[in-house]
Tab-separated table of C-alpha atoms and ligand atoms in Angstrom:
chain	number	residue	atom	x	y	z
A	1	MET	CA	96.963	-46.570	233.654
A	2	ALA	CA	94.449	-48.569	236.205
A	3	SER	CA	95.660	-48.286	239.619
A	4	TYR	CA	96.716	-51.789	240.072
A	5	LEU	CA	99.023	-51.464	236.844
A	6	SER	CA	101.148	-48.679	238.919
A	7	GLN	CA	102.562	-51.657	241.083
A	8	LEU	CA	103.851	-53.439	238.099
A	9	LYS	CA	107.653	-53.016	238.670
A	10	ASP	CA	108.230	-52.852	234.598
A	11	LYS	CA	105.450	-50.877	233.282
A	12	SER	CA	106.674	-51.475	229.525
A	13	LEU	CA	105.783	-54.747	230.437
A	14	PHE	CA	102.000	-53.722	229.873
A	15	ILE	CA	101.620	-53.162	225.866
A	16	GLU	CA	98.369	-52.460	224.468
A	17	GLN	CA	99.598	-53.317	220.673
A	18	CYS	CA	99.971	-56.229	218.633
A	19	LEU	CA	103.551	-57.249	217.849
A	20	VAL	CA	104.173	-58.186	214.180
A	21	ASN	CA	107.360	-58.404	212.590
A	22	GLY	CA	108.937	-57.563	215.447
A	23	ARG	CA	107.123	-54.029	215.904
A	24	TRP	CA	104.152	-53.228	218.427
A	25	ILE	CA	101.636	-52.005	216.203
A	26	HIS	CA	97.960	-50.612	216.291
A	27	ALA	CA	95.345	-52.352	213.771
A	28	LYS	CA	95.287	-50.580	210.595
A	29	SER	CA	91.572	-49.601	211.304
A	30	GLY	CA	92.725	-48.133	214.660
A	31	ARG	CA	90.150	-49.837	216.074
A	32	THR	CA	90.346	-51.580	219.891
A	33	PHE	CA	88.529	-53.410	222.415
A	34	LYS	CA	88.269	-52.847	226.083
A	35	VAL	CA	89.717	-55.443	228.447
A	36	GLU	CA	88.128	-55.755	232.083
A	37	ASN	CA	88.900	-57.250	235.329
A	38	PRO	CA	86.594	-59.336	236.191
A	39	ALA	CA	86.907	-59.028	240.050
A	40	THR	CA	86.090	-55.505	239.741
A	41	GLY	CA	84.659	-54.553	235.951
A	42	GLU	CA	87.011	-51.971	235.515
A	43	ALA	CA	88.467	-51.616	232.004
A	44	ILE	CA	92.504	-52.473	232.306
A	45	GLY	CA	93.375	-51.028	229.130
A	46	GLU	CA	92.378	-51.953	225.395
A	47	CYS	CA	94.132	-54.189	222.383
A	48	PRO	CA	93.818	-53.828	218.641
A	49	GLU	CA	90.715	-54.985	216.751
A	50	PHE	CA	92.822	-57.185	213.998
A	51	SER	CA	90.873	-58.056	210.799
A	52	LYS	CA	91.764	-60.221	207.948
A	53	ASP	CA	94.687	-57.536	206.563
A	54	ASP	CA	96.300	-57.016	209.934
A	55	THR	CA	95.514	-60.892	210.365
A	56	GLU	CA	97.596	-61.872	206.718
A	57	ALA	CA	100.697	-59.249	207.630
A	58	ALA	CA	101.211	-61.079	210.726
A	59	ILE	CA	101.230	-64.481	208.948
A	60	ASN	CA	103.448	-63.169	205.850
A	61	ALA	CA	105.849	-61.904	208.397
A	62	ALA	CA	106.100	-65.312	210.257
A	63	ALA	CA	106.086	-66.760	206.512
A	64	GLN	CA	109.391	-64.291	206.137
A	65	ALA	CA	111.109	-65.545	209.166
A	66	PHE	CA	110.762	-69.273	209.281
A	67	ASN	CA	113.296	-68.729	205.858
A	68	SER	CA	115.900	-67.870	208.509
A	69	PHE	CA	114.716	-69.390	211.812
A	70	ARG	CA	114.775	-72.611	210.287
A	71	LYS	CA	118.308	-72.749	209.794
A	72	VAL	CA	118.951	-71.709	213.377
A	73	THR	CA	120.532	-74.458	214.984
A	74	ALA	CA	118.935	-76.461	217.668
A	75	ARG	CA	121.231	-75.387	220.184
A	76	GLY	CA	120.604	-71.862	219.208
A	77	ARG	CA	116.995	-72.329	219.694
A	78	ALA	CA	117.443	-73.954	222.810
A	79	LYS	CA	119.264	-70.887	224.086
A	80	LEU	CA	117.056	-68.507	223.434
A	81	LEU	CA	113.887	-70.458	224.917
A	82	ARG	CA	116.460	-70.574	227.884
A	83	GLY	CA	116.715	-66.892	227.837
A	84	TRP	CA	113.182	-65.956	227.700
A	85	TYR	CA	112.535	-68.792	230.577
A	86	ASN	CA	115.154	-66.632	232.864
A	87	LEU	CA	113.450	-63.524	232.022
A	88	MET	CA	109.870	-64.948	232.642
A	89	LEU	CA	111.517	-65.879	236.365
A	90	GLU	CA	113.110	-62.402	236.493
A	91	ASN	CA	109.705	-60.877	235.521
A	92	ALA	CA	107.109	-63.248	237.545
A	93	ASP	CA	105.715	-60.748	239.944
A	94	ASP	CA	104.746	-58.423	236.937
A	95	LEU	CA	103.017	-61.585	234.751
A	96	SER	CA	101.466	-62.748	238.071
A	97	LEU	CA	100.051	-59.535	238.349
A	98	LEU	CA	98.649	-59.611	234.872
A	99	VAL	CA	97.383	-62.796	235.248
A	100	THR	CA	95.135	-61.821	238.074
A	101	LEU	CA	93.928	-58.504	236.841
A	102	GLU	CA	92.781	-59.414	233.361
A	103	ASN	CA	92.004	-63.351	234.530
A	104	GLY	CA	90.686	-63.016	238.044
A	105	LYS	CA	92.772	-66.177	239.573
A	106	VAL	CA	94.175	-65.208	242.984
A	107	LEU	CA	97.647	-63.700	242.881
A	108	ALA	CA	99.047	-67.089	244.676
A	109	GLU	CA	97.429	-69.264	241.894
A	110	ALA	CA	98.638	-66.922	239.332
A	111	LYS	CA	102.188	-67.023	240.656
A	112	GLY	CA	102.020	-70.826	240.397
A	113	GLU	CA	100.691	-70.449	236.476
A	114	VAL	CA	103.285	-67.902	235.967
A	115	ALA	CA	105.977	-70.817	237.525
A	116	TYR	CA	104.565	-73.689	235.301
A	117	ALA	CA	104.160	-71.606	232.162
A	118	ALA	CA	108.014	-70.864	232.389
A	119	SER	CA	108.574	-74.878	233.005
A	120	PHE	CA	107.433	-75.478	229.138
A	121	LEU	CA	110.124	-72.519	228.062
A	122	GLU	CA	113.097	-74.844	230.394
A	123	TRP	CA	111.610	-78.265	229.212
A	124	PHE	CA	111.552	-77.282	225.212
A	125	SER	CA	114.663	-75.416	226.049
A	126	GLU	CA	115.830	-79.413	226.440
A	127	GLU	CA	114.047	-80.832	223.757
A	128	ALA	CA	114.809	-78.918	221.248
A	129	PRO	CA	118.781	-80.421	220.950
A	130	ARG	CA	117.130	-83.839	221.151
A	131	THR	CA	114.787	-84.159	218.078
A	132	TYR	CA	116.372	-87.627	216.683
A	133	GLY	CA	115.493	-89.364	213.547
A	134	ASP	CA	115.923	-93.139	212.884
A	135	THR	CA	118.278	-95.331	210.798
A	136	ILE	CA	116.220	-98.156	209.513
A	137	PRO	CA	117.306	-101.232	207.962
A	138	ALA	CA	115.507	-101.015	204.463
A	139	THR	CA	114.049	-104.174	202.893
A	140	ASN	CA	115.491	-103.407	199.318
A	141	ALA	CA	119.277	-104.567	198.929
A	142	GLY	CA	121.562	-101.681	198.437
A	143	ASN	CA	119.258	-99.110	200.372
A	144	GLN	CA	119.628	-97.216	203.603
A	145	VAL	CA	116.856	-95.661	204.904
A	146	ILE	CA	117.228	-92.551	207.444
A	147	THR	CA	114.497	-89.959	208.849
A	148	ILE	CA	115.257	-86.753	209.562
A	149	LYS	CA	112.612	-84.232	211.644
A	150	GLU	CA	111.548	-80.798	210.153
A	151	PRO	CA	109.927	-78.081	211.604
A	152	VAL	CA	106.531	-77.991	209.792
A	153	GLY	CA	106.492	-74.017	209.438
A	154	VAL	CA	104.334	-70.880	210.382
A	155	CYS	CA	102.049	-72.429	213.415
A	156	ALA	CA	98.526	-70.373	214.353
A	157	LEU	CA	98.215	-71.073	217.927
A	158	ILE	CA	95.214	-70.068	219.529
A	159	THR	CA	95.128	-69.894	223.362
A	160	PRO	CA	92.109	-69.922	225.968
A	161	TRP	CA	91.910	-67.467	228.732
A	162	ASN	CA	92.069	-69.625	231.352
A	163	PHE	CA	95.757	-69.740	231.539
A	164	PRO	CA	97.059	-66.854	230.143
A	165	ALA	CA	100.497	-67.270	230.474
A	166	ALA	CA	100.890	-71.267	230.596
A	167	MET	CA	98.723	-72.068	227.427
A	168	ILE	CA	100.789	-69.619	225.416
A	169	THR	CA	104.361	-70.906	226.864
A	170	ARG	CA	102.928	-74.626	226.429
A	171	LYS	CA	102.474	-74.270	222.722
A	172	ALA	CA	105.051	-71.594	221.532
A	173	GLY	CA	107.824	-72.906	223.454
A	174	ALA	CA	107.557	-76.467	221.648
A	175	ALA	CA	106.882	-74.700	218.388
A	176	LEU	CA	110.422	-72.655	218.592
A	177	ALA	CA	112.174	-75.704	220.233
A	178	ALA	CA	111.155	-77.150	216.624
A	179	GLY	CA	112.252	-74.658	214.548
A	180	CYS	CA	108.746	-73.079	213.507
A	181	THR	CA	107.466	-69.493	213.694
A	182	VAL	CA	104.256	-68.670	215.113
A	183	VAL	CA	101.205	-66.281	214.700
A	184	ILE	CA	99.656	-66.049	218.695
A	185	LYS	CA	95.871	-64.928	218.720
A	186	SER	CA	95.596	-64.482	222.310
A	187	PRO	CA	92.324	-64.192	223.806
A	188	ALA	CA	90.366	-61.002	224.060
A	189	GLU	CA	89.798	-61.624	227.797
A	190	THR	CA	93.480	-61.910	228.728
A	191	PRO	CA	95.894	-60.515	225.997
A	192	PHE	CA	98.175	-58.645	228.565
A	193	THR	CA	99.952	-61.634	229.708
A	194	ALA	CA	100.573	-62.671	226.471
A	195	ASN	CA	101.867	-59.415	225.239
A	196	ALA	CA	104.131	-59.490	228.448
A	197	LEU	CA	105.163	-62.803	227.214
A	198	VAL	CA	106.166	-62.292	223.703
A	199	GLU	CA	107.771	-58.748	224.693
A	200	LEU	CA	110.026	-60.812	226.965
A	201	ALA	CA	110.797	-63.277	224.246
A	202	HIS	CA	111.500	-60.489	222.071
A	203	ARG	CA	114.201	-59.168	224.696
A	204	ALA	CA	115.787	-62.671	225.208
A	205	GLY	CA	116.729	-62.373	221.389
A	206	VAL	CA	113.833	-64.479	219.435
A	207	PRO	CA	114.069	-62.622	216.191
A	208	LYS	CA	111.870	-60.576	214.551
A	209	GLY	CA	108.612	-62.224	213.073
A	210	VAL	CA	109.684	-65.547	214.571
A	211	ILE	CA	106.739	-64.899	217.574
A	212	ASN	CA	103.662	-62.270	216.312
A	213	VAL	CA	100.619	-61.820	218.535
A	214	ILE	CA	97.429	-60.591	217.039
A	215	THR	CA	94.347	-59.598	218.999
A	216	THR	CA	90.647	-59.460	218.161
A	217	ASP	CA	87.299	-59.403	219.869
A	218	ARG	CA	84.578	-58.701	217.206
A	219	ASN	CA	86.700	-59.798	214.512
A	220	ILE	CA	86.683	-63.208	216.043
A	221	VAL	CA	85.336	-65.338	212.930
A	222	GLU	CA	87.205	-63.402	210.294
A	223	VAL	CA	90.572	-64.043	211.923
A	224	GLY	CA	89.778	-67.573	212.835
A	225	ARG	CA	89.462	-67.733	208.859
A	226	THR	CA	92.163	-65.983	207.860
A	227	LEU	CA	94.966	-68.223	210.161
A	228	THR	CA	92.734	-71.549	209.134
A	229	MET	CA	92.620	-71.168	205.669
A	230	SER	CA	95.863	-69.048	204.888
A	231	PRO	CA	98.219	-71.635	202.648
A	232	LEU	CA	101.258	-70.129	204.392
A	233	VAL	CA	99.695	-71.167	207.943
A	234	LYS	CA	101.287	-75.077	208.257
A	235	LYS	CA	99.819	-75.916	211.364
A	236	VAL	CA	96.898	-75.028	213.811
A	237	SER	CA	97.008	-75.548	217.578
A	238	PHE	CA	94.008	-74.545	219.700
A	239	THR	CA	92.865	-74.562	223.179
A	240	GLY	CA	88.941	-74.110	223.987
A	241	SER	CA	85.516	-75.622	223.337
A	242	THR	CA	84.924	-79.054	221.236
A	243	ASN	CA	82.429	-76.523	219.571
A	244	VAL	CA	85.096	-74.149	218.113
A	245	GLY	CA	87.207	-76.877	217.594
A	246	LYS	CA	85.354	-78.911	215.267
A	247	LEU	CA	84.838	-75.697	213.224
A	248	LEU	CA	88.516	-75.046	213.352
A	249	MET	CA	89.071	-78.376	211.594
A	250	ARG	CA	86.475	-78.310	209.110
A	251	GLN	CA	88.317	-74.494	207.789
A	252	CYS	CA	91.807	-76.251	207.954
A	253	ALA	CA	90.628	-78.622	205.646
A	254	GLU	CA	88.982	-76.290	203.432
A	255	THR	CA	92.204	-74.919	201.638
A	256	THR	CA	94.763	-77.145	202.701
A	257	LEU	CA	95.439	-79.931	204.930
A	258	LYS	CA	96.813	-78.466	207.792
A	259	LYS	CA	98.275	-80.397	210.969
A	260	ILE	CA	96.120	-79.458	213.660
A	261	SER	CA	96.233	-80.361	217.903
A	262	LEU	CA	92.984	-79.818	219.374
A	263	GLU	CA	92.611	-79.522	223.019
A	264	LEU	CA	89.264	-79.147	223.826
A	265	GLY	CA	86.346	-79.481	226.627
A	266	GLY	CA	86.366	-82.225	229.559
A	267	ASN	CA	83.706	-83.727	231.631
A	268	ALA	CA	86.058	-84.974	234.073
A	269	PRO	CA	85.048	-88.263	236.212
A	270	PHE	CA	87.156	-88.113	240.023
A	271	ILE	CA	86.012	-91.820	241.442
A	272	VAL	CA	86.591	-92.395	245.141
A	273	PHE	CA	86.260	-96.103	245.620
A	274	ASP	CA	86.060	-96.994	249.364
A	275	ASP	CA	89.410	-98.628	250.054
A	276	ALA	CA	90.948	-94.905	249.227
A	277	ASP	CA	93.089	-92.624	251.565
A	278	ILE	CA	89.771	-90.491	252.015
A	279	GLU	CA	91.771	-87.460	253.476
A	280	ALA	CA	93.979	-87.889	250.642
A	281	ALA	CA	90.548	-87.983	247.855
A	282	VAL	CA	89.105	-85.041	250.091
A	283	GLN	CA	92.425	-82.800	248.866
A	284	GLY	CA	92.748	-84.125	245.598
A	285	ALA	CA	88.953	-83.248	244.848
A	286	LEU	CA	89.964	-79.648	246.249
A	287	VAL	CA	92.647	-79.223	244.156
A	288	SER	CA	91.502	-80.915	240.903
A	289	LYS	CA	87.961	-79.727	241.255
A	290	PHE	CA	88.442	-75.647	242.686
A	291	ARG	CA	91.628	-75.084	240.932
A	292	SER	CA	91.185	-71.994	238.865
A	293	SER	CA	87.595	-71.732	240.756
A	294	GLY	CA	86.742	-74.664	238.458
A	295	GLN	CA	87.469	-73.066	235.610
A	296	THR	CA	90.225	-75.996	233.601
A	297	CYS	CA	89.677	-78.189	230.981
A	298	VAL	CA	91.364	-81.012	233.528
A	299	CYS	CA	88.897	-80.179	236.665
A	300	ALA	CA	86.786	-82.972	237.947
A	301	ASN	CA	83.390	-82.622	237.237
A	302	ARG	CA	81.462	-85.398	238.209
A	303	ILE	CA	82.561	-86.876	241.895
A	304	PHE	CA	81.711	-90.252	242.038
A	305	VAL	CA	82.011	-91.785	245.666
A	306	GLN	CA	81.053	-95.409	246.729
A	307	ASP	CA	78.476	-95.975	249.127
A	308	ALA	CA	80.120	-97.072	252.201
A	309	VAL	CA	82.469	-93.807	252.060
A	310	TYR	CA	80.418	-91.559	250.623
A	311	ASP	CA	78.570	-89.548	253.665
A	312	LYS	CA	82.877	-89.594	255.314
A	313	PHE	CA	83.804	-88.043	252.048
A	314	ALA	CA	80.934	-85.434	251.276
A	315	ASN	CA	80.981	-84.064	254.874
A	316	LYS	CA	84.844	-83.528	255.172
A	317	LEU	CA	84.844	-81.747	251.332
A	318	ALA	CA	81.599	-79.755	252.204
A	319	ALA	CA	83.512	-78.952	255.591
A	320	HIS	CA	87.011	-78.071	254.129
A	321	VAL	CA	85.395	-75.760	251.495
A	322	ARG	CA	82.961	-74.079	254.188
A	323	ASP	CA	86.109	-73.676	256.708
A	324	ASN	CA	88.826	-72.826	254.701
A	325	PHE	CA	87.735	-71.239	251.052
A	326	VAL	CA	87.344	-67.291	250.741
A	327	VAL	CA	85.597	-65.610	247.869
A	328	GLY	CA	86.747	-62.201	246.515
A	329	ASP	CA	89.589	-60.202	244.871
A	330	SER	CA	92.997	-61.267	245.844
A	331	LEU	CA	94.198	-58.070	245.166
A	332	LYS	CA	92.330	-55.970	247.573
A	333	SER	CA	92.487	-58.951	250.363
A	334	ALA	CA	95.265	-61.028	251.031
A	335	ASN	CA	93.268	-63.933	252.114
A	336	VAL	CA	91.358	-64.495	249.120
A	337	THR	CA	91.399	-68.407	248.033
A	338	HIS	CA	89.081	-68.154	244.975
A	339	GLY	CA	88.618	-65.104	242.967
A	340	PRO	CA	85.681	-64.557	240.377
A	341	LEU	CA	84.681	-66.420	237.286
A	342	ILE	CA	85.919	-64.743	233.622
A	343	HIS	CA	82.411	-62.990	233.037
A	344	ASP	CA	78.876	-63.231	233.836
A	345	ARG	CA	77.704	-65.576	231.311
A	346	ALA	CA	79.801	-68.327	233.101
A	347	VAL	CA	78.235	-67.213	236.918
A	348	GLN	CA	75.181	-67.977	234.809
A	349	LYS	CA	76.025	-71.298	233.521
A	350	VAL	CA	77.261	-72.149	236.723
A	351	HIS	CA	74.242	-71.058	238.453
A	352	GLU	CA	71.680	-72.658	236.010
A	353	HIS	CA	73.409	-76.323	236.596
A	354	VAL	CA	73.038	-75.722	240.541
A	355	ILE	CA	69.168	-74.882	239.881
A	356	ASP	CA	68.515	-77.588	237.647
A	357	ALA	CA	70.413	-80.215	240.226
A	358	VAL	CA	68.268	-79.023	243.212
A	359	SER	CA	65.305	-79.212	241.264
A	360	LYS	CA	66.110	-83.133	240.270
A	361	GLY	CA	66.458	-83.988	244.472
A	362	ALA	CA	70.364	-82.527	244.761
A	363	LYS	CA	70.887	-80.995	248.242
A	364	ILE	CA	73.256	-78.204	248.675
A	365	LEU	CA	75.938	-78.855	251.334
A	366	VAL	CA	77.846	-75.585	251.013
A	367	GLY	CA	77.655	-72.603	248.911
A	368	GLY	CA	75.159	-73.038	245.914
A	369	ARG	CA	74.605	-69.011	245.176
A	370	LYS	CA	75.885	-65.798	243.218
A	371	VAL	CA	77.630	-63.253	245.513
A	372	PRO	CA	76.538	-60.160	244.331
A	373	GLU	CA	77.444	-58.353	246.911
A	374	LEU	CA	81.014	-59.154	245.554
A	375	GLY	CA	80.180	-58.154	242.053
A	376	PRO	CA	78.793	-60.144	238.854
A	377	ASN	CA	81.480	-62.401	238.377
A	378	PHE	CA	81.402	-64.161	241.902
A	379	PHE	CA	80.018	-67.881	242.672
A	380	GLN	CA	80.389	-69.641	245.824
A	381	PRO	CA	82.398	-72.827	246.130
A	382	THR	CA	79.467	-75.310	246.429
A	383	VAL	CA	79.036	-79.161	246.785
A	384	LEU	CA	76.434	-80.955	245.716
A	385	ALA	CA	75.075	-83.983	247.029
A	386	GLY	CA	72.411	-86.864	245.812
A	387	MET	CA	73.489	-86.186	242.071
A	388	THR	CA	72.517	-88.205	239.107
A	389	CYS	CA	72.745	-88.789	235.648
A	390	GLU	CA	69.494	-86.567	234.817
A	391	MET	CA	70.791	-83.575	235.662
A	392	LYS	CA	73.041	-81.041	233.349
A	393	LEU	CA	75.957	-81.543	235.204
A	394	ALA	CA	76.470	-85.135	234.530
A	395	SER	CA	76.683	-84.336	230.854
A	396	GLU	CA	77.945	-80.977	230.701
A	397	GLU	CA	81.030	-79.348	231.659
A	398	THR	CA	80.023	-76.969	234.063
A	399	PHE	CA	83.311	-74.837	233.926
A	400	GLY	CA	82.802	-73.571	237.581
A	401	PRO	CA	83.479	-74.200	241.488
A	402	VAL	CA	80.662	-76.711	241.965
A	403	ALA	CA	81.444	-80.086	243.016
A	404	GLY	CA	78.675	-82.622	242.116
A	405	LEU	CA	78.624	-85.657	244.246
A	406	PHE	CA	77.307	-89.283	242.756
A	407	ARG	CA	77.158	-92.230	244.775
A	408	PHE	CA	77.957	-95.654	243.219
A	409	LYS	CA	78.064	-99.292	244.422
A	410	THR	CA	80.815	-100.952	242.240
A	411	GLU	CA	83.756	-100.674	240.632
A	412	GLN	CA	81.787	-101.983	237.002
A	413	GLU	CA	78.948	-99.754	237.498
A	414	VAL	CA	81.570	-96.494	237.955
A	415	VAL	CA	83.454	-97.046	235.262
A	416	LYS	CA	80.475	-97.438	232.874
A	417	LEU	CA	79.479	-93.982	234.446
A	418	ALA	CA	82.762	-92.320	233.813
A	419	ASN	CA	83.171	-93.533	230.211
A	420	SER	CA	78.906	-92.716	229.430
A	421	THR	CA	80.620	-89.002	227.811
A	422	ASP	CA	81.858	-87.832	224.412
A	423	MET	CA	84.365	-86.099	226.372
A	424	GLY	CA	87.948	-87.747	227.012
A	425	LEU	CA	90.469	-85.900	229.180
A	426	ALA	CA	91.089	-86.445	232.108
A	427	ALA	CA	90.320	-88.572	234.890
A	428	TYR	CA	90.898	-89.375	238.829
A	429	PHE	CA	90.598	-91.872	240.897
A	430	PHE	CA	91.556	-93.242	244.599
A	431	THR	CA	92.417	-96.525	245.388
A	432	LYS	CA	94.714	-98.233	247.814
A	433	ASP	CA	94.242	-101.496	245.796
A	434	ASN	CA	97.097	-102.180	242.908
A	435	GLN	CA	95.167	-104.499	241.136
A	436	ARG	CA	92.098	-102.263	240.961
A	437	ALA	CA	94.841	-99.362	240.289
A	438	TRP	CA	95.927	-100.889	236.868
A	439	ARG	CA	92.647	-102.166	235.681
A	440	VAL	CA	90.470	-98.691	236.335
A	441	ALA	CA	93.566	-97.070	234.925
A	442	LYS	CA	93.536	-98.531	231.802
A	443	ALA	CA	89.468	-99.099	231.748
A	444	LEU	CA	88.790	-95.345	231.640
A	445	GLU	CA	88.599	-93.474	228.214
A	446	VAL	CA	90.581	-90.546	228.442
A	447	GLY	CA	93.760	-89.458	227.703
A	448	MET	CA	95.425	-88.596	231.206
A	449	VAL	CA	94.517	-90.559	234.203
A	450	GLY	CA	95.525	-88.966	237.930
A	451	LEU	CA	95.436	-92.157	240.286
A	452	ASN	CA	95.820	-91.137	244.120
A	453	THR	CA	96.422	-86.802	242.861
A	454	GLY	CA	94.073	-84.198	242.213
A	455	LEU	CA	96.801	-82.538	240.233
A	456	ILE	CA	98.394	-83.983	236.589
A	457	SER	CA	99.706	-80.986	234.927
A	458	ASP	CA	103.737	-81.109	234.853
A	459	SER	CA	105.620	-79.875	231.454
A	460	ALA	CA	107.062	-83.391	231.728
A	461	ALA	CA	103.705	-85.354	230.880
A	462	PRO	CA	101.493	-85.123	227.657
A	463	PHE	CA	98.879	-83.189	228.032
A	464	GLY	CA	95.821	-84.244	225.863
A	465	GLY	CA	92.741	-86.051	225.199
A	466	ILE	CA	90.913	-88.594	223.090
A	467	LYS	CA	86.994	-88.645	221.703
A	468	SER	CA	85.173	-85.228	221.502
A	469	SER	CA	88.303	-83.748	224.004
A	470	GLY	CA	90.592	-83.738	220.823
A	471	PHE	CA	93.702	-85.022	219.610
A	472	GLY	CA	97.468	-84.219	220.053
A	473	ARG	CA	99.544	-84.121	223.044
A	474	GLU	CA	101.154	-80.791	224.768
A	475	GLY	CA	104.395	-80.288	226.508
A	476	SER	CA	106.841	-83.713	227.205
A	477	LYS	CA	108.916	-85.493	224.862
A	478	TYR	CA	105.514	-85.807	222.312
A	479	GLY	CA	104.584	-81.698	222.299
A	480	ILE	CA	107.771	-81.006	220.289
A	481	GLU	CA	106.445	-83.950	217.661
A	482	GLU	CA	103.288	-81.819	216.973
A	483	TYR	CA	105.403	-78.854	215.337
A	484	MET	CA	107.573	-81.263	212.972
A	485	THR	CA	107.345	-83.233	210.024
A	486	VAL	CA	109.178	-86.715	209.470
A	487	LYS	CA	111.252	-87.177	206.592
A	488	MET	CA	112.310	-90.097	204.927
A	489	ILE	CA	115.598	-90.307	202.946
A	490	THR	CA	116.542	-93.539	201.139
A	491	PHE	CA	120.118	-93.978	200.544
A	492	TYR	CA	121.147	-96.007	197.765
A	493	TYR	CA	124.990	-97.327	198.111
A	494	GLY	CA	124.807	-99.885	195.854
A	495	VAL	CA	124.814	-104.179	195.764
A	496	THR	CA	128.331	-104.738	194.560
A	497	SER	CA	129.906	-107.661	196.855
A	498	ALA	CA	133.484	-105.909	196.167
A	499	ILE	CA	133.841	-105.886	200.053
B	1	SIN	C1	93.474	-76.017	230.513
B	1	SIN	O1	92.785	-76.292	231.650
B	1	SIN	O2	93.564	-76.025	229.035
B	1	SIN	C2	95.015	-76.735	231.002
B	1	SIN	C3	95.166	-76.924	232.410
B	1	SIN	C4	96.526	-77.512	232.887
B	1	SIN	O3	97.021	-77.391	231.949
B	1	SIN	O4	96.522	-77.837	233.993
């Protein structure tokens, strides 16, 4: 067992297998892949390399379990989710350690993620008993129309590495609340958090087959096709890149028409108007840009600052990054504020964006380089001034710790710039003018707006995008709807006028 793992209070939460039909198993082939700590490059452990056959076994288990799980009362499902939530809180330290070990985000952030992840189980335990239908006055005499909500069936949940805990519970919490059963394909980079979570669900009494978790690395295409093309799978929920989302959607349409939710890439504009509280805007930018070292879909990607406050904002932001941010491995040193990126490909992309911007005239205010002395996956938190639309960062999601500052003059100009992207996930803006607040919030082409805040993530708030950022909503009262269908029943009670 790798050295950090010995710090787990409950060592049985570290699981190098997949859960299928209530049993932790290996791949039939016996093949595995290695999972590495991005901070050190050390192997944390191995997980099964699942194939088509292995995946089909998990789907079959979920289909079998659905027959009985759909009959569990809403209150019964709520109790299971609440039990799972309680176990997450009891094991929060171990879960946070696993998140940091395999994702690299600093321990304080990992703890925040675990609390955020648990909040989805709490939220959906409360939503489960409230999936009301309607009674509808009918057009035709003698009829009464009613609707009921039914679970869609087996769901394939394909989750990303940037939130190893929260993206599992945000999807699985909603699915179970609705009465669905699931096959979770956890990411090859961060499978151990998912395994620990699923083990806790099992301990909370979630019946066998209701949650299955599978892993793969090299067989990702085969496993993806199996999940999307199986006639037993009725819904696919995916968080990841737009390209993969499009591919999965095509595959979902090839055999059966599945319900789909896609939470895809972003390229969030972050706008600071000259009437904003600049200190608050700086704090907002720090949170929105540098959370998880810039590796969230809702991270500010393009920071637009109005002419009159540009220099003030840029200097304050750069000073904060220079004076307060410490890059490193938070398991080695408690004062570290920002961990490594997930792998060297991520570092490469971030570096490319910086080099491209500088070659086209941008100025580095702070950071701007790799940190090989810490390891191949570290990059300095960076602030760039003098950004222009010709630079790569303007049109591509950096997914790393680079704040690129663009200067603008008018509200009209900046709204146009903000919307000049295919992506439409999140946007942020800072202003003290109420009329501008409404005007700009409505004009931004995104699914989520942060007004005078850089943090919009909340289990109570609908999360999701428009345009090439996908569709469907997670969390909130809308999240559970993604896992249900509406059944209409027309009741004919007759047209006699006896009473
Ligand atoms: C994501 O990056 O996909 C999720 C971010 C969040 O929930 O805050």
